[in-house]
Amino acid sequence: MELLYLDEVDSTNKYAKENIDSFTDKTVIYAGFQSAGRGRLNRKWMFTGSGNIYASIILKPSCEIKDVYSNLTQYLCVKLCETFEKYGVQPKIKWPNDIKINDKKISGILAEAVIKNGKLKGIILGFGVNLNTPKEILEQIDQPATSLNIEISKNVDKEIFLKKLLENFFLLYDEFIEKGFLLIKNDYIRRAEFLNKEVTVKVFDKSISGIAIGVTDFGALRLKDKCNKEHILFIGDIL
Ligand code: BTN
């Protein structure tokens, strides 16, 4: 694994995408300042101070696209949860890969793939983690948000958190690529906050509501609508 620090960047994901050919597999970029961070659903990811993590993991597992790559965000999500737990907090997962503590978002993941001439050039797993954000700044975020320093009432060393996370991420990464979501299914389900609840999922420009009854062996959401029809959702966001 190679770790690269940038003082300042518009978006670590954008930078990784634009320079994909110059990075080797398992390179991680993180930035001290991110001026135009991007989130899922065309949202922005606000810069909330240099004590937080703005990072992208660049992966080049193969030139062909494999189904398991779409589960990498869930793998990272579990690894982030395990890292948070080392600080004594109890993170919960909102399918597919938001992390919340006490019902407030603490971390988000944005995965992007670079494909040229039908070949996969790389996968970029971008993630932001609120580690040291003051309350007044959290209140400026457009959804309920928290930060690890607030949850544990002390500042968090960003470098140490990142080191713990990345060591844990790469420990089983190769095995995950081989075995897929089943390797982490129990770890994922154990932390899932959406199960057996009424949820609305946005899939592109449509939304679908129902009870989240489970997660398949491939990480997809099982949703039962009011007509008792089961839907299996591979992509989307719980609103
Ligand atoms: C989300 O929850 O909407 C995903 C947020 C992802 C934010 C991170 S910060 C580092 C990386 N670079 C970006 O522009 N976005 C991701």
PDB file of C-alpha atoms and ligand atoms in Angstrom:
ATOM      1  CA  MET A   1       0.000   0.000   0.000  1.00  0.00           C
ATOM      2  CA  GLU A   2       1.238   3.464  -0.843  1.00  0.00           C
ATOM      3  CA  LEU A   3       0.007   6.526   1.046  1.00  0.00           C
ATOM      4  CA  LEU A   4       0.123   9.928  -0.612  1.00  0.00           C
ATOM      5  CA  TYR A   5      -0.671  13.211   1.128  1.00  0.00           C
ATOM      6  CA  LEU A   6      -1.837  16.325  -0.746  1.00  0.00           C
ATOM      7  CA  ASP A   7      -1.932  19.681   1.037  1.00  0.00           C
ATOM      8  CA  GLU A   8      -4.820  20.838  -1.088  1.00  0.00           C
ATOM      9  CA  VAL A   9      -7.016  19.399  -3.833  1.00  0.00           C
ATOM     10  CA  ASP A  10     -10.458  20.026  -5.350  1.00  0.00           C
ATOM     11  CA  SER A  11     -11.578  16.427  -4.783  1.00  0.00           C
ATOM     12  CA  THR A  12      -9.419  13.401  -3.990  1.00  0.00           C
ATOM     13  CA  ASN A  13     -11.745  11.263  -6.143  1.00  0.00           C
ATOM     14  CA  LYS A  14     -11.499  13.634  -9.107  1.00  0.00           C
ATOM     15  CA  TYR A  15      -7.712  13.827  -8.725  1.00  0.00           C
ATOM     16  CA  ALA A  16      -7.491  10.027  -8.592  1.00  0.00           C
ATOM     17  CA  LYS A  17      -9.694   9.693 -11.678  1.00  0.00           C
ATOM     18  CA  GLU A  18      -7.757  12.257 -13.689  1.00  0.00           C
ATOM     19  CA  ASN A  19      -4.391  10.714 -12.846  1.00  0.00           C
ATOM     20  CA  ILE A  20      -5.453   7.078 -12.728  1.00  0.00           C
ATOM     21  CA  ASP A  21      -2.597   5.877 -14.970  1.00  0.00           C
ATOM     22  CA  SER A  22       0.068   7.278 -12.689  1.00  0.00           C
ATOM     23  CA  PHE A  23      -1.081   5.346  -9.619  1.00  0.00           C
ATOM     24  CA  THR A  24      -0.305   1.759  -8.766  1.00  0.00           C
ATOM     25  CA  ASP A  25      -2.849  -0.634  -7.281  1.00  0.00           C
ATOM     26  CA  LYS A  26      -3.562   0.045  -3.565  1.00  0.00           C
ATOM     27  CA  THR A  27      -2.514   3.693  -3.543  1.00  0.00           C
ATOM     28  CA  VAL A  28      -4.302   5.888  -1.007  1.00  0.00           C
ATOM     29  CA  ILE A  29      -4.518   9.657  -1.402  1.00  0.00           C
ATOM     30  CA  TYR A  30      -5.599  11.910   1.431  1.00  0.00           C
ATOM     31  CA  ALA A  31      -5.842  15.667   1.578  1.00  0.00           C
ATOM     32  CA  GLY A  32      -5.431  18.393   4.179  1.00  0.00           C
ATOM     33  CA  PHE A  33      -7.862  20.639   2.344  1.00  0.00           C
ATOM     34  CA  GLN A  34     -10.546  19.653  -0.155  1.00  0.00           C
ATOM     35  CA  SER A  35     -12.280  22.525  -1.927  1.00  0.00           C
ATOM     36  CA  ALA A  36     -14.915  20.710  -4.015  1.00  0.00           C
ATOM     37  CA  GLY A  37     -15.653  17.390  -2.337  1.00  0.00           C
ATOM     38  CA  ARG A  38     -18.398  15.383  -3.968  1.00  0.00           C
ATOM     39  CA  GLY A  39     -20.917  13.012  -2.418  1.00  0.00           C
ATOM     40  CA  ARG A  40     -23.525  10.553  -3.633  1.00  0.00           C
ATOM     41  CA  LEU A  41     -26.757  11.699  -5.294  1.00  0.00           C
ATOM     42  CA  ASN A  42     -24.958  14.754  -6.692  1.00  0.00           C
ATOM     43  CA  ARG A  43     -24.465  16.141  -3.219  1.00  0.00           C
ATOM     44  CA  LYS A  44     -21.459  18.127  -2.094  1.00  0.00           C
ATOM     45  CA  TRP A  45     -19.173  16.936   0.675  1.00  0.00           C
ATOM     46  CA  MET A  46     -18.320  19.990   2.711  1.00  0.00           C
ATOM     47  CA  PHE A  47     -14.807  20.740   3.926  1.00  0.00           C
ATOM     48  CA  THR A  48     -15.231  20.794   7.706  1.00  0.00           C
ATOM     49  CA  GLY A  49     -11.632  21.234   8.828  1.00  0.00           C
ATOM     50  CA  SER A  50      -8.249  19.619   8.301  1.00  0.00           C
ATOM     51  CA  GLY A  51      -8.717  17.352  11.329  1.00  0.00           C
ATOM     52  CA  ASN A  52     -11.102  15.244   9.257  1.00  0.00           C
ATOM     53  CA  ILE A  53     -10.352  12.618   6.620  1.00  0.00           C
ATOM     54  CA  TYR A  54     -10.828  13.272   2.893  1.00  0.00           C
ATOM     55  CA  ALA A  55      -9.354  10.259   1.139  1.00  0.00           C
ATOM     56  CA  SER A  56      -9.538   7.961  -1.880  1.00  0.00           C
ATOM     57  CA  ILE A  57      -8.323   4.378  -2.162  1.00  0.00           C
ATOM     58  CA  ILE A  58      -7.236   3.494  -5.708  1.00  0.00           C
ATOM     59  CA  LEU A  59      -7.688  -0.168  -6.594  1.00  0.00           C
ATOM     60  CA  LYS A  60      -6.714  -1.958  -9.782  1.00  0.00           C
ATOM     61  CA  PRO A  61      -7.770  -5.568  -9.180  1.00  0.00           C
ATOM     62  CA  SER A  62      -8.194  -6.546 -12.865  1.00  0.00           C
ATOM     63  CA  CYS A  63      -8.982  -5.139 -16.309  1.00  0.00           C
ATOM     64  CA  GLU A  64     -12.350  -6.902 -16.466  1.00  0.00           C
ATOM     65  CA  ILE A  65     -15.243  -5.731 -14.359  1.00  0.00           C
ATOM     66  CA  LYS A  66     -16.418  -8.264 -11.767  1.00  0.00           C
ATOM     67  CA  ASP A  67     -19.670  -8.214  -9.752  1.00  0.00           C
ATOM     68  CA  VAL A  68     -17.783  -8.246  -6.447  1.00  0.00           C
ATOM     69  CA  TYR A  69     -16.358  -4.778  -7.137  1.00  0.00           C
ATOM     70  CA  SER A  70     -19.776  -3.256  -6.517  1.00  0.00           C
ATOM     71  CA  ASN A  71     -19.571  -4.618  -2.941  1.00  0.00           C
ATOM     72  CA  LEU A  72     -16.295  -2.838  -2.187  1.00  0.00           C
ATOM     73  CA  THR A  73     -18.157   0.104  -0.655  1.00  0.00           C
ATOM     74  CA  GLN A  74     -19.838  -2.307   1.767  1.00  0.00           C
ATOM     75  CA  TYR A  75     -16.456  -3.841   2.588  1.00  0.00           C
ATOM     76  CA  LEU A  76     -15.018  -0.379   3.301  1.00  0.00           C
ATOM     77  CA  CYS A  77     -18.130   0.435   5.315  1.00  0.00           C
ATOM     78  CA  VAL A  78     -17.558  -2.568   7.612  1.00  0.00           C
ATOM     79  CA  LYS A  79     -13.857  -1.700   7.953  1.00  0.00           C
ATOM     80  CA  LEU A  80     -14.775   1.883   8.898  1.00  0.00           C
ATOM     81  CA  CYS A  81     -17.255   0.565  11.494  1.00  0.00           C
ATOM     82  CA  GLU A  82     -14.591  -1.714  12.975  1.00  0.00           C
ATOM     83  CA  THR A  83     -12.215   1.242  13.224  1.00  0.00           C
ATOM     84  CA  PHE A  84     -14.834   3.441  14.924  1.00  0.00           C
ATOM     85  CA  GLU A  85     -15.521   0.620  17.394  1.00  0.00           C
ATOM     86  CA  LYS A  86     -11.865   0.696  18.495  1.00  0.00           C
ATOM     87  CA  TYR A  87     -12.756   4.145  19.914  1.00  0.00           C
ATOM     88  CA  GLY A  88     -15.629   2.700  21.973  1.00  0.00           C
ATOM     89  CA  VAL A  89     -18.555   3.919  19.846  1.00  0.00           C
ATOM     90  CA  GLN A  90     -21.304   1.907  18.141  1.00  0.00           C
ATOM     91  CA  PRO A  91     -21.663   2.775  14.463  1.00  0.00           C
ATOM     92  CA  LYS A  92     -24.684   1.659  12.439  1.00  0.00           C
ATOM     93  CA  ILE A  93     -24.910   1.078   8.691  1.00  0.00           C
ATOM     94  CA  LYS A  94     -27.575   2.581   6.454  1.00  0.00           C
ATOM     95  CA  TRP A  95     -27.695   0.490   3.253  1.00  0.00           C
ATOM     96  CA  PRO A  96     -25.592   0.473   1.226  1.00  0.00           C
ATOM     97  CA  ASN A  97     -22.746   2.338   2.881  1.00  0.00           C
ATOM     98  CA  ASP A  98     -23.565   5.305   5.083  1.00  0.00           C
ATOM     99  CA  ILE A  99     -22.287   5.179   8.627  1.00  0.00           C
ATOM    100  CA  LYS A 100     -24.208   6.728  11.482  1.00  0.00           C
ATOM    101  CA  ILE A 101     -23.606   7.097  15.176  1.00  0.00           C
ATOM    102  CA  ASN A 102     -26.596   7.967  17.354  1.00  0.00           C
ATOM    103  CA  ASP A 103     -28.644   8.465  14.162  1.00  0.00           C
ATOM    104  CA  LYS A 104     -26.273  11.087  12.762  1.00  0.00           C
ATOM    105  CA  LYS A 105     -23.998  10.601   9.776  1.00  0.00           C
ATOM    106  CA  ILE A 106     -20.290  10.396  10.573  1.00  0.00           C
ATOM    107  CA  SER A 107     -18.864   9.026   7.337  1.00  0.00           C
ATOM    108  CA  GLY A 108     -19.773   8.696   3.664  1.00  0.00           C
ATOM    109  CA  ILE A 109     -18.370   6.713   0.762  1.00  0.00           C
ATOM    110  CA  LEU A 110     -18.359   7.569  -2.933  1.00  0.00           C
ATOM    111  CA  ALA A 111     -17.141   4.832  -5.294  1.00  0.00           C
ATOM    112  CA  GLU A 112     -16.282   5.587  -8.897  1.00  0.00           C
ATOM    113  CA  ALA A 113     -14.877   3.417 -11.667  1.00  0.00           C
ATOM    114  CA  VAL A 114     -12.651   4.537 -14.530  1.00  0.00           C
ATOM    115  CA  ILE A 115     -13.389   2.530 -17.667  1.00  0.00           C
ATOM    116  CA  LYS A 116     -11.648   3.138 -21.001  1.00  0.00           C
ATOM    117  CA  ASN A 117     -12.351   1.153 -24.178  1.00  0.00           C
ATOM    118  CA  GLY A 118     -14.330  -1.368 -22.160  1.00  0.00           C
ATOM    119  CA  LYS A 119     -11.400  -2.003 -19.807  1.00  0.00           C
ATOM    120  CA  LEU A 120     -11.394  -1.197 -16.131  1.00  0.00           C
ATOM    121  CA  LYS A 121      -8.554   1.218 -15.367  1.00  0.00           C
ATOM    122  CA  GLY A 122      -9.300   1.445 -11.684  1.00  0.00           C
ATOM    123  CA  ILE A 123     -11.817   1.752  -8.886  1.00  0.00           C
ATOM    124  CA  ILE A 124     -11.764   4.765  -6.608  1.00  0.00           C
ATOM    125  CA  LEU A 125     -13.215   4.398  -3.140  1.00  0.00           C
ATOM    126  CA  GLY A 126     -13.541   7.918  -1.799  1.00  0.00           C
ATOM    127  CA  PHE A 127     -14.461   8.413   1.815  1.00  0.00           C
ATOM    128  CA  GLY A 128     -14.907  11.263   4.202  1.00  0.00           C
ATOM    129  CA  VAL A 129     -14.807  10.828   7.980  1.00  0.00           C
ATOM    130  CA  ASN A 130     -15.731  13.425  10.562  1.00  0.00           C
ATOM    131  CA  LEU A 131     -13.108  13.031  13.244  1.00  0.00           C
ATOM    132  CA  ASN A 132     -12.634  16.504  14.689  1.00  0.00           C
ATOM    133  CA  THR A 133     -15.494  18.764  13.642  1.00  0.00           C
ATOM    134  CA  PRO A 134     -16.825  21.372  16.069  1.00  0.00           C
ATOM    135  CA  LYS A 135     -20.595  21.356  16.766  1.00  0.00           C
ATOM    136  CA  GLU A 136     -21.163  24.765  15.078  1.00  0.00           C
ATOM    137  CA  ILE A 137     -19.742  23.424  11.803  1.00  0.00           C
ATOM    138  CA  LEU A 138     -21.708  20.166  11.983  1.00  0.00           C
ATOM    139  CA  GLU A 139     -24.867  22.259  12.196  1.00  0.00           C
ATOM    140  CA  GLN A 140     -24.079  23.739   8.770  1.00  0.00           C
ATOM    141  CA  ILE A 141     -24.289  20.313   7.117  1.00  0.00           C
ATOM    142  CA  ASP A 142     -27.569  19.682   5.258  1.00  0.00           C
ATOM    143  CA  GLN A 143     -28.379  16.510   7.228  1.00  0.00           C
ATOM    144  CA  PRO A 144     -27.908  15.441  10.865  1.00  0.00           C
ATOM    145  CA  ALA A 145     -24.172  14.854  11.285  1.00  0.00           C
ATOM    146  CA  THR A 146     -21.775  13.988  14.052  1.00  0.00           C
ATOM    147  CA  SER A 147     -18.040  13.678  14.528  1.00  0.00           C
ATOM    148  CA  LEU A 148     -15.926  11.217  16.525  1.00  0.00           C
ATOM    149  CA  ASN A 149     -14.529  13.952  18.802  1.00  0.00           C
ATOM    150  CA  ILE A 150     -18.096  14.840  19.833  1.00  0.00           C
ATOM    151  CA  GLU A 151     -19.017  11.208  20.482  1.00  0.00           C
ATOM    152  CA  ILE A 152     -15.969  10.443  22.642  1.00  0.00           C
ATOM    153  CA  SER A 153     -15.403  13.963  24.029  1.00  0.00           C
ATOM    154  CA  LYS A 154     -11.794  14.182  22.913  1.00  0.00           C
ATOM    155  CA  ASN A 155      -9.827  15.018  19.790  1.00  0.00           C
ATOM    156  CA  VAL A 156      -8.833  12.188  17.497  1.00  0.00           C
ATOM    157  CA  ASP A 157      -5.458  11.763  15.790  1.00  0.00           C
ATOM    158  CA  LYS A 158      -6.307  11.630  12.087  1.00  0.00           C
ATOM    159  CA  GLU A 159      -3.122   9.810  11.068  1.00  0.00           C
ATOM    160  CA  ILE A 160      -3.649   7.087  13.677  1.00  0.00           C
ATOM    161  CA  PHE A 161      -7.287   6.573  12.661  1.00  0.00           C
ATOM    162  CA  LEU A 162      -6.304   6.356   8.989  1.00  0.00           C
ATOM    163  CA  LYS A 163      -3.490   3.903   9.729  1.00  0.00           C
ATOM    164  CA  LYS A 164      -5.793   1.615  11.748  1.00  0.00           C
ATOM    165  CA  LEU A 165      -8.422   1.762   8.991  1.00  0.00           C
ATOM    166  CA  LEU A 166      -6.076   1.066   6.082  1.00  0.00           C
ATOM    167  CA  GLU A 167      -4.245  -1.775   7.848  1.00  0.00           C
ATOM    168  CA  ASN A 168      -7.604  -3.371   8.545  1.00  0.00           C
ATOM    169  CA  PHE A 169      -8.877  -2.702   5.007  1.00  0.00           C
ATOM    170  CA  PHE A 170      -5.928  -4.359   3.281  1.00  0.00           C
ATOM    171  CA  LEU A 171      -5.742  -7.281   5.722  1.00  0.00           C
ATOM    172  CA  LEU A 172      -8.630  -9.163   4.079  1.00  0.00           C
ATOM    173  CA  TYR A 173      -8.956  -7.191   0.836  1.00  0.00           C
ATOM    174  CA  ASP A 174      -7.522  -9.902  -1.451  1.00  0.00           C
ATOM    175  CA  GLU A 175      -9.684 -12.547   0.208  1.00  0.00           C
ATOM    176  CA  PHE A 176     -12.731 -10.299  -0.175  1.00  0.00           C
ATOM    177  CA  ILE A 177     -12.109  -9.928  -3.915  1.00  0.00           C
ATOM    178  CA  GLU A 178     -11.984 -13.720  -4.130  1.00  0.00           C
ATOM    179  CA  LYS A 179     -14.911 -14.617  -1.857  1.00  0.00           C
ATOM    180  CA  GLY A 180     -17.190 -11.586  -2.155  1.00  0.00           C
ATOM    181  CA  PHE A 181     -19.871 -10.150   0.135  1.00  0.00           C
ATOM    182  CA  LEU A 182     -20.440 -13.434   2.008  1.00  0.00           C
ATOM    183  CA  LEU A 183     -17.088 -12.914   3.714  1.00  0.00           C
ATOM    184  CA  ILE A 184     -18.473  -9.855   5.516  1.00  0.00           C
ATOM    185  CA  LYS A 185     -22.222 -10.511   5.433  1.00  0.00           C
ATOM    186  CA  ASN A 186     -22.547 -11.215   9.163  1.00  0.00           C
ATOM    187  CA  ASP A 187     -20.356  -8.237  10.095  1.00  0.00           C
ATOM    188  CA  TYR A 188     -22.470  -6.027   7.836  1.00  0.00           C
ATOM    189  CA  ILE A 189     -25.879  -7.299   9.024  1.00  0.00           C
ATOM    190  CA  ARG A 190     -24.888  -7.014  12.680  1.00  0.00           C
ATOM    191  CA  ARG A 191     -24.518  -3.259  12.268  1.00  0.00           C
ATOM    192  CA  ALA A 192     -27.426  -2.665   9.876  1.00  0.00           C
ATOM    193  CA  GLU A 193     -29.907  -0.133  11.255  1.00  0.00           C
ATOM    194  CA  PHE A 194     -32.429  -0.367   8.402  1.00  0.00           C
ATOM    195  CA  LEU A 195     -33.575  -3.982   8.783  1.00  0.00           C
ATOM    196  CA  ASN A 196     -37.257  -4.627   9.563  1.00  0.00           C
ATOM    197  CA  LYS A 197     -38.048  -0.957   9.092  1.00  0.00           C
ATOM    198  CA  GLU A 198     -40.153   0.920   6.566  1.00  0.00           C
ATOM    199  CA  VAL A 199     -37.730   2.602   4.137  1.00  0.00           C
ATOM    200  CA  THR A 200     -37.819   4.536   0.885  1.00  0.00           C
ATOM    201  CA  VAL A 201     -35.052   3.797  -1.575  1.00  0.00           C
ATOM    202  CA  LYS A 202     -34.095   6.124  -4.394  1.00  0.00           C
ATOM    203  CA  VAL A 203     -33.011   4.235  -7.499  1.00  0.00           C
ATOM    204  CA  PHE A 204     -31.908   6.733 -10.159  1.00  0.00           C
ATOM    205  CA  ASP A 205     -34.961   9.030 -10.560  1.00  0.00           C
ATOM    206  CA  LYS A 206     -37.493   6.605  -9.046  1.00  0.00           C
ATOM    207  CA  SER A 207     -38.209   5.714  -5.462  1.00  0.00           C
ATOM    208  CA  ILE A 208     -39.633   2.597  -3.928  1.00  0.00           C
ATOM    209  CA  SER A 209     -40.961   2.105  -0.404  1.00  0.00           C
ATOM    210  CA  GLY A 210     -41.402  -0.993   1.719  1.00  0.00           C
ATOM    211  CA  ILE A 211     -40.038  -2.983   4.631  1.00  0.00           C
ATOM    212  CA  ALA A 212     -36.326  -3.814   4.436  1.00  0.00           C
ATOM    213  CA  ILE A 213     -36.506  -7.544   5.145  1.00  0.00           C
ATOM    214  CA  GLY A 214     -32.912  -8.521   4.566  1.00  0.00           C
ATOM    215  CA  VAL A 215     -29.694  -8.366   2.610  1.00  0.00           C
ATOM    216  CA  THR A 216     -28.835 -11.086   0.076  1.00  0.00           C
ATOM    217  CA  ASP A 217     -25.549 -13.019  -0.072  1.00  0.00           C
ATOM    218  CA  PHE A 218     -24.531 -10.492  -2.738  1.00  0.00           C
ATOM    219  CA  GLY A 219     -25.180  -7.405  -0.615  1.00  0.00           C
ATOM    220  CA  ALA A 220     -28.448  -6.424  -2.306  1.00  0.00           C
ATOM    221  CA  LEU A 221     -31.351  -5.053  -0.277  1.00  0.00           C
ATOM    222  CA  ARG A 222     -34.517  -7.200   0.032  1.00  0.00           C
ATOM    223  CA  LEU A 223     -37.537  -4.945   0.166  1.00  0.00           C
ATOM    224  CA  LYS A 224     -41.167  -6.052   0.605  1.00  0.00           C
ATOM    225  CA  ASP A 225     -43.678  -3.529  -0.737  1.00  0.00           C
ATOM    226  CA  LYS A 226     -47.249  -3.005   0.510  1.00  0.00           C
ATOM    227  CA  CYS A 227     -48.541  -5.602  -1.976  1.00  0.00           C
ATOM    228  CA  ASN A 228     -46.152  -8.116  -0.390  1.00  0.00           C
ATOM    229  CA  LYS A 229     -44.027  -8.184  -3.525  1.00  0.00           C
ATOM    230  CA  GLU A 230     -40.324  -8.644  -2.899  1.00  0.00           C
ATOM    231  CA  HIS A 231     -37.823  -6.384  -4.666  1.00  0.00           C
ATOM    232  CA  ILE A 232     -34.093  -7.071  -4.760  1.00  0.00           C
ATOM    233  CA  LEU A 233     -32.177  -3.802  -5.045  1.00  0.00           C
ATOM    234  CA  PHE A 234     -28.535  -3.852  -6.064  1.00  0.00           C
ATOM    235  CA  ILE A 235     -28.232  -0.098  -6.328  1.00  0.00           C
ATOM    236  CA  GLY A 236     -29.921   2.885  -4.721  1.00  0.00           C
ATOM    237  CA  ASP A 237     -29.854   4.945  -1.569  1.00  0.00           C
ATOM    238  CA  ILE A 238     -32.145   4.747   1.433  1.00  0.00           C
ATOM    239  CA  LEU A 239     -33.562   8.228   1.863  1.00  0.00           C
TER     240      LEU A 239
HETATM  241  C1  BTN B   1     -21.600  10.586   0.556  1.00  0.00           C
HETATM  242  O1  BTN B   1     -21.932  10.193   1.670  1.00  0.00           O
HETATM  243  O2  BTN B   1     -22.382  11.234  -0.141  1.00  0.00           O
HETATM  244  C2  BTN B   1     -20.219  10.283   0.064  1.00  0.00           C
HETATM  245  C3  BTN B   1     -19.237  11.317   0.479  1.00  0.00           C
HETATM  246  C4  BTN B   1     -17.826  11.022   0.022  1.00  0.00           C
HETATM  247  C5  BTN B   1     -16.888  12.160   0.344  1.00  0.00           C
HETATM  248  C6  BTN B   1     -15.462  11.816   0.061  1.00  0.00           C
HETATM  249  S1  BTN B   1     -14.333  12.991   0.715  1.00  0.00           S
HETATM  250  C7  BTN B   1     -13.018  12.277  -0.186  1.00  0.00           C
HETATM  251  C8  BTN B   1     -13.555  11.839  -1.532  1.00  0.00           C
HETATM  252  N1  BTN B   1     -13.449  12.910  -2.507  1.00  0.00           N
HETATM  253  C9  BTN B   1     -14.637  13.384  -2.862  1.00  0.00           C
HETATM  254  O3  BTN B   1     -14.827  14.328  -3.655  1.00  0.00           O
HETATM  255  N2  BTN B   1     -15.609  12.706  -2.244  1.00  0.00           N
HETATM  256  C10 BTN B   1     -15.077  11.659  -1.405  1.00  0.00           C
END
